[in-house]
Amino acid sequence: MAKPVSLFVCTECGAQTRQFFGRCSSCGSWNTLVEQAAAPPADQRRRRPVAAPDAPAAAPQPRRSEPIAAVGERPLQRLGSGYGELDRVLGGGLVPGSLVLLGGDPGIGKSTLLLQSAQSMAARTSVLYVSAEESAQQVKLRWRRLAEADPAGPAAVAAADLQLLSETDLELVLQELESLRPAVAIIDSIQALHDAELSSAPGSVAQVRECAAALARIAKRQHTALLLVGHVTKEGVLAGPKVLEHLVDAVLTFEGDRFASHRLLRAVKNRFGATHELGVFEMRDRGLAEVTNPSELFLGGDEPSSGTATIVACEGTRPLVVELQALVSTTSYASPRRSATGIPVNRLHQILAVLEKHMGLPLSRFDCYLAVAGGLEVEEPAADLGVAAAVVASYRDLTLPPGTVLIGELGLGGQLRPVSQLELRLGEAARLGFTRAVVPRGSGLGPVAAGLGLQLLEAATIAQALVAALGVNPADDG
Ligand code: TYD
Ligand code: MG
């Protein structure tokens, strides 16, 4: 018998080598290589049903290339998850035979989201829910709680084709998948599964990779859509990120403040749709409810106060009206404090520098804090003008006229740059009752804005924009 070969696997990135190194040559981490006896992949180890000996062996069809123009196109059929917010992030629903990874912090609501959609999909197709973390009793209890609130009614809930398997052994999960051949299978979670043939501990990179790969092969073969739950590690990455992200068709993340009730679902990778689409849910006592009008969540709603400004951010194709708050106060430190929640702090530094240089505001002698309402992360530079307006309003103790939104990117020279999807943003602002929009010059959207009942104030520079927004020149000593 051949001597088993040892493999060394990096617990950080999943890279494999035949030789031991102190430092992983792939990701550069130290002391992360662990030894693992090489074993054939789990689904290939198992005995396949053998054909009768005298039956002619079915010759495998060689796959031939063909002209790309002649390749048949099949429209993607998608299975609705029962939740429009989840479907949007998936790109219009779950694609049969696809592999989706759902990541998020423990306790954020991944199991709840998937159990709810499993229940809804099971009314139309067959679904297998594998719980590797909780007992069947625990899942049943949650299911009952969710089922009571199910809009489809008790009869539909009882009739749904939802199978539950509480199991951590990969082999048994694979067997069940093969015998049931469900249209959809949910594995909650991939880190809790383990392959008994591998020596490493459950949740290790080697285990996660092997389990996911074996599940993926079977799912692709029998056209089962597979949803994998993945936990996020302390560093904020999906465990075994490199391994799993390459293997799957889509990576969704579920995030939100554990102290607030709303949850944001995003696609960070999607082979069947756009990324950066946003789905919004709210955690209630009977499961997750969809928030179809999220702008209302991110608006302060209080009386206008100095230091607040409203922007229209775009998450994928979805415009969101969001309130920003700034606090500017005289510093008592040698170097002033800057802190930003919800926008990159470097962006704040840059905007402060532009205001100092081009508006003559001595902001380097002031501390500056900035926060985005509702815990949203706004990365796009279209928020720049709103940030600048909030900072200047706080510095000058001014209140922006109510009903104003600010949209525009700030150049280092103090010029206002155009932003994408302006028409969409204006539409959302108008829908929520805003009446004035300060935007970069040359949008050509004057008539559109007028039709929406919005006064469009176009500006070429930050100075012009602030004068238009505030009605006074903030650079004048007040
Ligand atoms: P869960 O789906 O178990 O999170 P994850 O799978 O991401 O670890 O959600 C757990 C939290 O959600 C828990 O703190 C309780 C809360 N929750 C509700 O508030 N309402 C509900 O109806 C359910 C099912 C859970
Ligand atoms: Mg869970």
XYZ file of C-alpha atoms and ligand atoms in Angstrom:
504
model
C 0.000 0.000 0.000
C 1.264 3.439 -0.857
C 2.445 5.486 2.084
C -0.069 8.257 2.829
C 1.276 11.622 1.795
C 1.103 14.518 4.185
C -0.250 17.863 3.156
C 0.174 21.132 4.975
C -2.752 23.510 4.905
C -2.739 27.153 5.915
C -5.499 27.744 8.460
C -5.670 31.368 7.376
C -6.071 31.150 3.600
C -6.439 27.453 2.882
C -3.340 27.195 0.649
C -1.803 23.698 0.467
C 1.834 22.652 0.244
C 3.659 19.345 0.485
C 6.398 20.867 2.581
C 6.247 22.560 5.946
C 7.090 26.257 6.157
C 7.010 28.589 9.140
C 5.313 31.150 6.969
C 2.547 30.550 4.451
C 3.935 31.349 1.014
C 0.469 32.247 -0.217
C -0.858 34.742 2.334
C 2.279 35.447 4.353
C 0.830 34.479 7.761
C 3.214 32.978 10.309
C 2.732 29.600 12.027
C -0.535 28.869 10.308
C 0.419 25.673 8.434
C -1.043 22.509 9.920
C -0.441 18.967 8.813
C -3.287 17.041 7.295
C -3.248 13.516 5.926
C -4.235 13.636 2.274
C -7.513 11.842 1.656
C -9.604 11.533 -1.484
C -12.546 13.953 -1.627
C -15.482 12.799 0.472
C -17.992 12.227 -2.278
C -15.502 10.207 -4.354
C -14.554 7.923 -1.469
C -18.028 6.580 -1.215
C -19.088 3.661 -3.310
C -21.085 4.585 -6.322
C -23.949 2.300 -7.391
C -22.402 -0.143 -9.863
C -24.054 -1.099 -13.117
C -24.789 -4.773 -13.757
C -21.534 -6.422 -14.918
C -22.881 -7.501 -18.285
C -24.462 -4.136 -19.095
C -22.451 -2.273 -21.719
C -20.466 0.457 -20.071
C -21.924 3.808 -20.993
C -19.167 5.562 -22.900
C -18.661 9.067 -21.489
C -19.678 11.690 -24.023
C -16.579 13.750 -24.857
C -17.369 17.433 -24.565
C -16.537 19.306 -27.763
C -15.994 22.963 -28.278
C -18.439 24.843 -30.470
C -18.644 28.336 -31.965
C -19.745 30.730 -29.233
C -22.508 32.100 -31.466
C -23.976 28.611 -31.730
C -24.035 27.942 -27.994
C -27.658 27.550 -26.969
C -28.868 30.149 -24.490
C -31.265 29.116 -21.847
C -32.988 31.875 -19.936
C -32.112 31.708 -16.251
C -35.062 30.447 -14.351
C -35.187 31.777 -10.882
C -36.928 30.592 -7.810
C -38.474 33.336 -5.711
C -37.381 33.120 -2.075
C -40.690 34.555 -0.935
C -38.911 37.742 0.102
C -38.490 40.533 -2.424
C -35.602 42.000 -0.467
C -33.666 38.712 -0.650
C -34.576 38.188 -4.318
C -33.284 41.634 -5.218
C -29.900 40.901 -3.647
C -29.742 37.508 -5.381
C -30.358 39.275 -8.687
C -34.016 38.306 -9.067
C -34.316 35.058 -7.126
C -32.394 31.868 -6.480
C -30.874 30.234 -9.584
C -31.385 26.429 -9.643
C -28.120 24.577 -9.145
C -26.312 27.667 -7.872
C -24.234 27.932 -4.742
C -24.799 30.830 -2.375
C -22.836 31.656 0.750
C -24.541 33.760 3.422
C -22.119 35.276 5.896
C -22.638 37.340 8.998
C -21.917 37.719 12.675
C -23.389 35.140 15.037
C -26.849 36.153 16.204
C -27.516 38.562 13.345
C -30.383 36.460 11.945
C -28.936 34.185 9.233
C -30.782 31.089 10.440
C -33.984 33.060 10.789
C -33.731 34.480 7.272
C -33.044 31.107 5.695
C -35.669 29.228 7.669
C -38.268 31.800 6.683
C -37.367 31.616 3.009
C -37.094 27.821 3.197
C -40.645 27.714 4.464
C -41.832 30.010 1.695
C -39.977 28.152 -1.083
C -41.205 24.820 0.249
C -44.730 25.826 -0.678
C -43.608 25.677 -4.334
C -40.744 23.175 -4.402
C -38.807 20.677 -2.261
C -36.461 22.079 0.371
C -34.027 20.378 2.745
C -32.862 22.339 5.779
C -29.757 20.878 7.411
C -29.178 22.244 10.867
C -25.676 21.404 12.028
C -25.744 23.814 14.946
C -29.118 23.421 16.506
C -31.154 20.365 17.414
C -34.275 19.490 15.443
C -36.299 20.570 18.488
C -34.725 24.026 18.544
C -35.355 24.521 14.843
C -38.895 23.281 15.208
C -39.570 25.789 17.993
C -38.303 28.653 15.855
C -40.198 27.373 12.837
C -43.435 27.325 14.845
C -42.878 30.883 15.966
C -42.215 31.994 12.391
C -45.068 29.908 10.972
C -47.599 31.661 13.193
C -46.697 34.924 11.492
C -46.513 33.429 7.991
C -48.724 35.471 5.663
C -49.529 32.337 3.621
C -51.682 30.957 6.456
C -51.571 27.741 8.521
C -52.744 25.400 5.747
C -49.903 26.431 3.412
C -47.396 26.146 6.253
C -48.473 22.600 7.045
C -48.525 21.518 3.387
C -45.046 22.817 2.552
C -42.385 20.301 1.463
C -39.769 21.264 4.048
C -37.504 18.488 5.327
C -35.376 19.021 8.413
C -32.142 17.179 9.169
C -30.157 17.924 12.295
C -26.730 16.461 11.531
C -23.065 17.435 11.596
C -21.564 14.447 9.793
C -20.853 15.379 6.184
C -21.266 11.805 4.970
C -24.829 11.576 6.286
C -25.722 14.983 4.897
C -24.435 13.969 1.455
C -26.429 10.748 1.587
C -29.600 12.612 2.448
C -29.004 15.114 -0.335
C -28.584 12.309 -2.837
C -31.634 10.376 -1.756
C -33.984 13.383 -1.455
C -32.642 15.355 -4.460
C -34.291 18.549 -3.198
C -34.542 21.636 -5.402
C -33.071 23.707 -2.582
C -30.799 22.697 0.282
C -29.731 24.908 3.170
C -26.645 24.062 5.243
C -26.593 25.914 8.541
C -23.672 26.244 9.000
C -20.794 25.045 6.858
C -18.381 25.454 9.781
C -20.371 23.078 11.961
C -20.235 20.217 9.449
C -17.357 17.816 9.623
C -15.825 15.192 7.448
C -14.812 12.267 9.683
C -12.045 11.252 7.262
C -10.108 14.443 7.879
C -8.079 14.733 11.037
C -8.510 18.483 11.452
C -11.122 19.968 13.755
C -14.597 21.038 12.560
C -14.532 24.647 11.431
C -10.874 24.489 10.335
C -10.114 25.680 6.848
C -9.413 22.170 5.581
C -12.776 20.948 6.897
C -14.725 23.909 5.575
C -13.160 23.561 2.155
C -13.665 19.814 1.878
C -17.237 19.924 3.153
C -18.201 22.788 0.859
C -16.529 21.211 -2.172
C -18.205 17.837 -1.638
C -21.606 19.474 -1.179
C -21.052 21.654 -4.238
C -20.199 18.691 -6.476
C -23.371 16.853 -5.547
C -25.504 19.968 -5.769
C -24.216 20.824 -9.256
C -24.673 17.243 -10.398
C -28.282 17.016 -9.323
C -29.147 20.668 -9.891
C -29.852 21.531 -6.288
C -29.534 25.165 -5.280
C -27.328 25.217 -2.211
C -27.381 27.922 0.429
C -24.468 27.761 2.865
C -24.355 29.724 6.098
C -20.872 30.899 7.038
C -19.826 32.577 10.240
C -17.586 35.564 10.304
C -14.354 35.302 12.267
C -13.072 37.820 14.784
C -11.214 39.606 12.006
C -14.508 40.143 10.189
C -13.870 37.745 7.309
C -15.743 34.613 6.377
C -13.746 31.667 7.689
C -11.725 30.133 4.905
C -12.681 33.124 2.755
C -10.410 32.435 -0.223
C -11.548 28.850 -0.444
C -15.266 29.432 -0.227
C -15.545 32.663 -2.171
C -14.012 31.026 -5.225
C -16.184 27.999 -4.951
C -19.555 29.715 -4.705
C -21.586 31.688 -7.240
C -22.697 34.376 -4.832
C -21.572 35.688 -1.479
C -24.164 37.544 0.563
C -23.467 39.268 3.831
C -26.017 39.954 6.499
C -25.103 42.784 8.777
C -26.561 45.339 11.094
C -26.303 46.704 14.516
C -27.169 44.067 17.062
C -28.658 46.814 19.198
C -30.894 48.151 16.443
C -33.556 46.037 14.803
C -32.800 46.558 11.136
C -30.573 44.236 9.115
C -28.849 44.906 5.808
C -28.306 42.186 3.238
C -25.771 42.738 0.462
C -24.178 40.770 -2.348
C -20.388 41.098 -2.353
C -20.069 38.659 -5.240
C -22.756 37.496 -7.616
C -22.316 35.541 -10.842
C -26.024 35.880 -11.581
C -26.666 39.513 -10.783
C -25.260 42.850 -9.755
C -23.296 43.298 -6.566
C -23.915 46.119 -4.108
C -27.634 45.567 -4.202
C -29.104 46.157 -0.787
C -31.930 44.350 0.977
C -33.340 45.705 4.211
C -35.102 43.743 6.933
C -36.257 44.377 10.427
C -35.973 41.774 13.199
C -39.303 41.478 14.965
C -40.451 39.091 17.660
C -41.838 36.802 14.956
C -38.963 36.793 12.545
C -37.627 39.136 9.912
C -39.953 41.558 8.184
C -39.062 43.274 4.923
C -38.497 47.005 4.942
C -39.603 48.137 1.525
C -39.217 51.831 2.235
C -35.798 52.024 3.908
C -35.200 55.739 3.389
C -37.546 56.370 6.280
C -35.178 54.335 8.449
C -32.199 56.527 7.669
C -33.865 59.876 8.148
C -33.539 61.514 11.520
C -37.165 62.566 11.458
C -36.637 65.137 14.210
C -36.702 68.894 13.951
C -33.885 70.151 11.704
C -30.858 71.080 13.769
C -27.521 72.668 13.005
C -24.957 70.249 11.688
C -27.320 67.948 9.852
C -27.543 67.511 6.107
C -29.458 65.060 3.952
C -27.936 63.156 1.050
C -29.224 60.608 -1.438
C -26.891 57.617 -1.557
C -27.212 54.825 -4.108
C -26.815 51.210 -3.093
C -26.743 49.324 -6.364
C -29.842 50.505 -8.150
C -31.479 51.555 -4.941
C -31.508 55.201 -3.884
C -31.554 55.900 -0.170
C -32.175 59.225 1.465
C -29.863 59.407 4.466
C -29.237 61.969 7.158
C -25.703 62.980 8.162
C -24.782 64.696 11.388
C -21.620 66.636 12.085
C -20.285 68.141 15.265
C -17.496 70.686 15.017
C -16.058 72.044 18.254
C -12.899 73.857 19.353
C -10.170 71.353 20.012
C -8.284 70.949 23.244
C -5.782 68.550 21.709
C -2.472 69.242 20.001
C -3.848 67.595 16.878
C -7.613 67.829 16.446
C -9.801 64.768 16.672
C -11.605 63.439 13.639
C -13.991 60.572 13.795
C -16.449 59.264 11.253
C -19.101 56.579 11.628
C -20.546 55.334 8.376
C -18.196 57.079 5.957
C -14.470 56.397 5.476
C -12.501 58.666 7.820
C -10.023 59.476 5.039
C -12.869 60.935 3.049
C -13.680 63.214 5.994
C -10.025 64.310 6.223
C -10.036 65.162 2.539
C -13.282 67.132 2.711
C -12.018 69.096 5.731
C -8.829 69.926 3.853
C -10.807 71.149 0.837
C -13.015 73.331 3.061
C -9.965 74.793 4.786
C -8.106 75.500 1.566
C -10.902 76.659 -0.710
C -13.366 78.209 1.728
C -10.791 79.596 4.158
C -12.384 77.851 7.155
C -9.806 77.190 9.918
C -11.053 73.673 10.597
C -7.646 72.367 11.680
C -8.276 74.085 15.000
C -11.506 72.167 15.527
C -12.453 68.622 16.430
C -14.846 67.111 13.966
C -17.202 64.169 14.408
C -19.419 62.813 11.678
C -22.125 60.152 11.818
C -24.498 58.583 9.326
C -27.970 57.944 10.762
C -29.259 54.394 11.079
C -25.871 52.675 11.033
C -25.595 52.729 7.229
C -22.159 52.664 5.585
C -21.915 55.169 2.749
C -18.773 54.659 0.701
C -19.551 56.564 -2.449
C -18.110 60.034 -2.988
C -21.559 61.387 -3.954
C -21.947 61.957 -0.207
C -19.096 64.516 -0.169
C -21.233 67.611 -0.618
C -23.572 66.522 2.169
C -20.623 65.888 4.499
C -19.183 69.310 3.683
C -22.548 70.993 4.262
C -23.067 69.230 7.608
C -19.578 70.228 8.771
C -19.975 73.861 7.698
C -23.477 74.067 9.182
C -22.179 72.821 12.530
C -19.148 75.111 12.389
C -21.295 78.177 11.676
C -24.229 76.986 13.790
C -26.557 77.183 10.811
C -29.567 75.076 9.932
C -30.068 74.032 6.344
C -33.497 75.000 5.009
C -35.851 72.038 5.538
C -36.548 69.878 2.497
C -33.020 70.169 1.058
C -30.910 67.287 -0.247
C -27.278 67.597 -1.315
C -25.710 65.387 -3.944
C -22.186 65.738 -5.357
C -18.598 64.592 -5.274
C -15.925 67.047 -4.187
C -12.705 67.408 -6.185
C -9.458 68.367 -4.458
C -9.623 71.713 -6.245
C -12.964 72.527 -4.633
C -14.950 71.745 -7.777
C -18.190 69.801 -7.652
C -18.099 66.634 -9.756
C -21.091 64.911 -11.355
C -22.406 61.697 -9.826
C -24.028 58.638 -11.351
C -27.750 57.910 -11.323
C -28.720 61.464 -10.456
C -32.209 61.135 -11.882
C -32.896 58.104 -9.712
C -31.697 59.986 -6.639
C -33.833 63.024 -7.388
C -36.859 60.782 -7.837
C -36.377 59.256 -4.384
C -35.901 62.686 -2.771
C -39.098 63.967 -4.406
C -40.992 60.840 -3.386
C -40.108 61.516 0.236
C -41.283 65.114 0.051
C -37.995 66.965 -0.411
C -38.319 70.199 -2.375
C -34.773 71.451 -3.055
C -31.751 69.615 -4.430
C -28.233 71.011 -4.674
C -26.372 69.144 -7.441
C -23.295 69.535 -9.668
C -23.646 71.858 -12.630
C -24.508 70.504 -16.064
C -26.856 67.721 -15.037
C -29.387 68.661 -17.711
C -32.098 67.514 -15.355
C -33.823 70.870 -14.790
C -37.066 69.877 -16.552
C -37.089 66.454 -14.854
C -36.658 68.065 -11.444
C -39.385 70.592 -12.192
C -41.702 67.742 -13.133
C -40.931 66.126 -9.772
C -41.691 69.344 -7.929
C -38.027 69.826 -6.978
C -36.146 73.098 -7.127
C -32.785 72.213 -8.712
C -29.824 74.311 -7.553
C -26.774 73.636 -9.728
C -23.278 74.591 -8.600
C -19.799 74.305 -10.077
C -17.818 74.633 -6.852
C -18.191 73.803 -3.174
C -18.469 77.532 -2.395
C -21.340 78.025 -4.828
C -23.076 74.899 -3.583
C -22.900 75.958 0.070
C -24.140 79.451 -0.685
C -27.037 77.958 -2.647
C -27.844 75.451 0.080
C -27.497 77.719 3.127
C -28.623 81.015 1.610
C -25.586 82.753 3.175
C -21.892 82.594 2.428
C -20.307 80.527 5.207
C -16.889 81.979 4.361
C -18.032 85.450 5.428
C -17.163 86.008 9.057
C -20.469 85.798 10.856
P -30.396 33.728 14.335
O -31.182 33.602 13.087
O -30.295 32.544 15.202
O -28.938 34.287 14.031
P -27.686 33.572 13.337
O -28.172 32.352 12.663
O -27.174 34.617 12.387
O -26.696 33.298 14.407
O -31.045 34.957 15.108
C -30.822 35.073 16.443
C -31.377 36.332 17.017
O -32.562 36.773 16.438
C -31.646 36.069 18.453
O -30.937 37.010 19.219
C -33.114 36.198 18.613
C -33.530 37.014 17.447
N -34.878 36.661 16.950
C -35.904 37.565 17.092
O -35.722 38.658 17.630
N -37.164 37.254 16.616
C -37.419 36.045 16.037
O -38.568 35.805 15.632
C -36.331 35.116 15.899
C -36.576 33.790 15.266
C -35.086 35.463 16.357
Mg -27.728 30.354 13.202
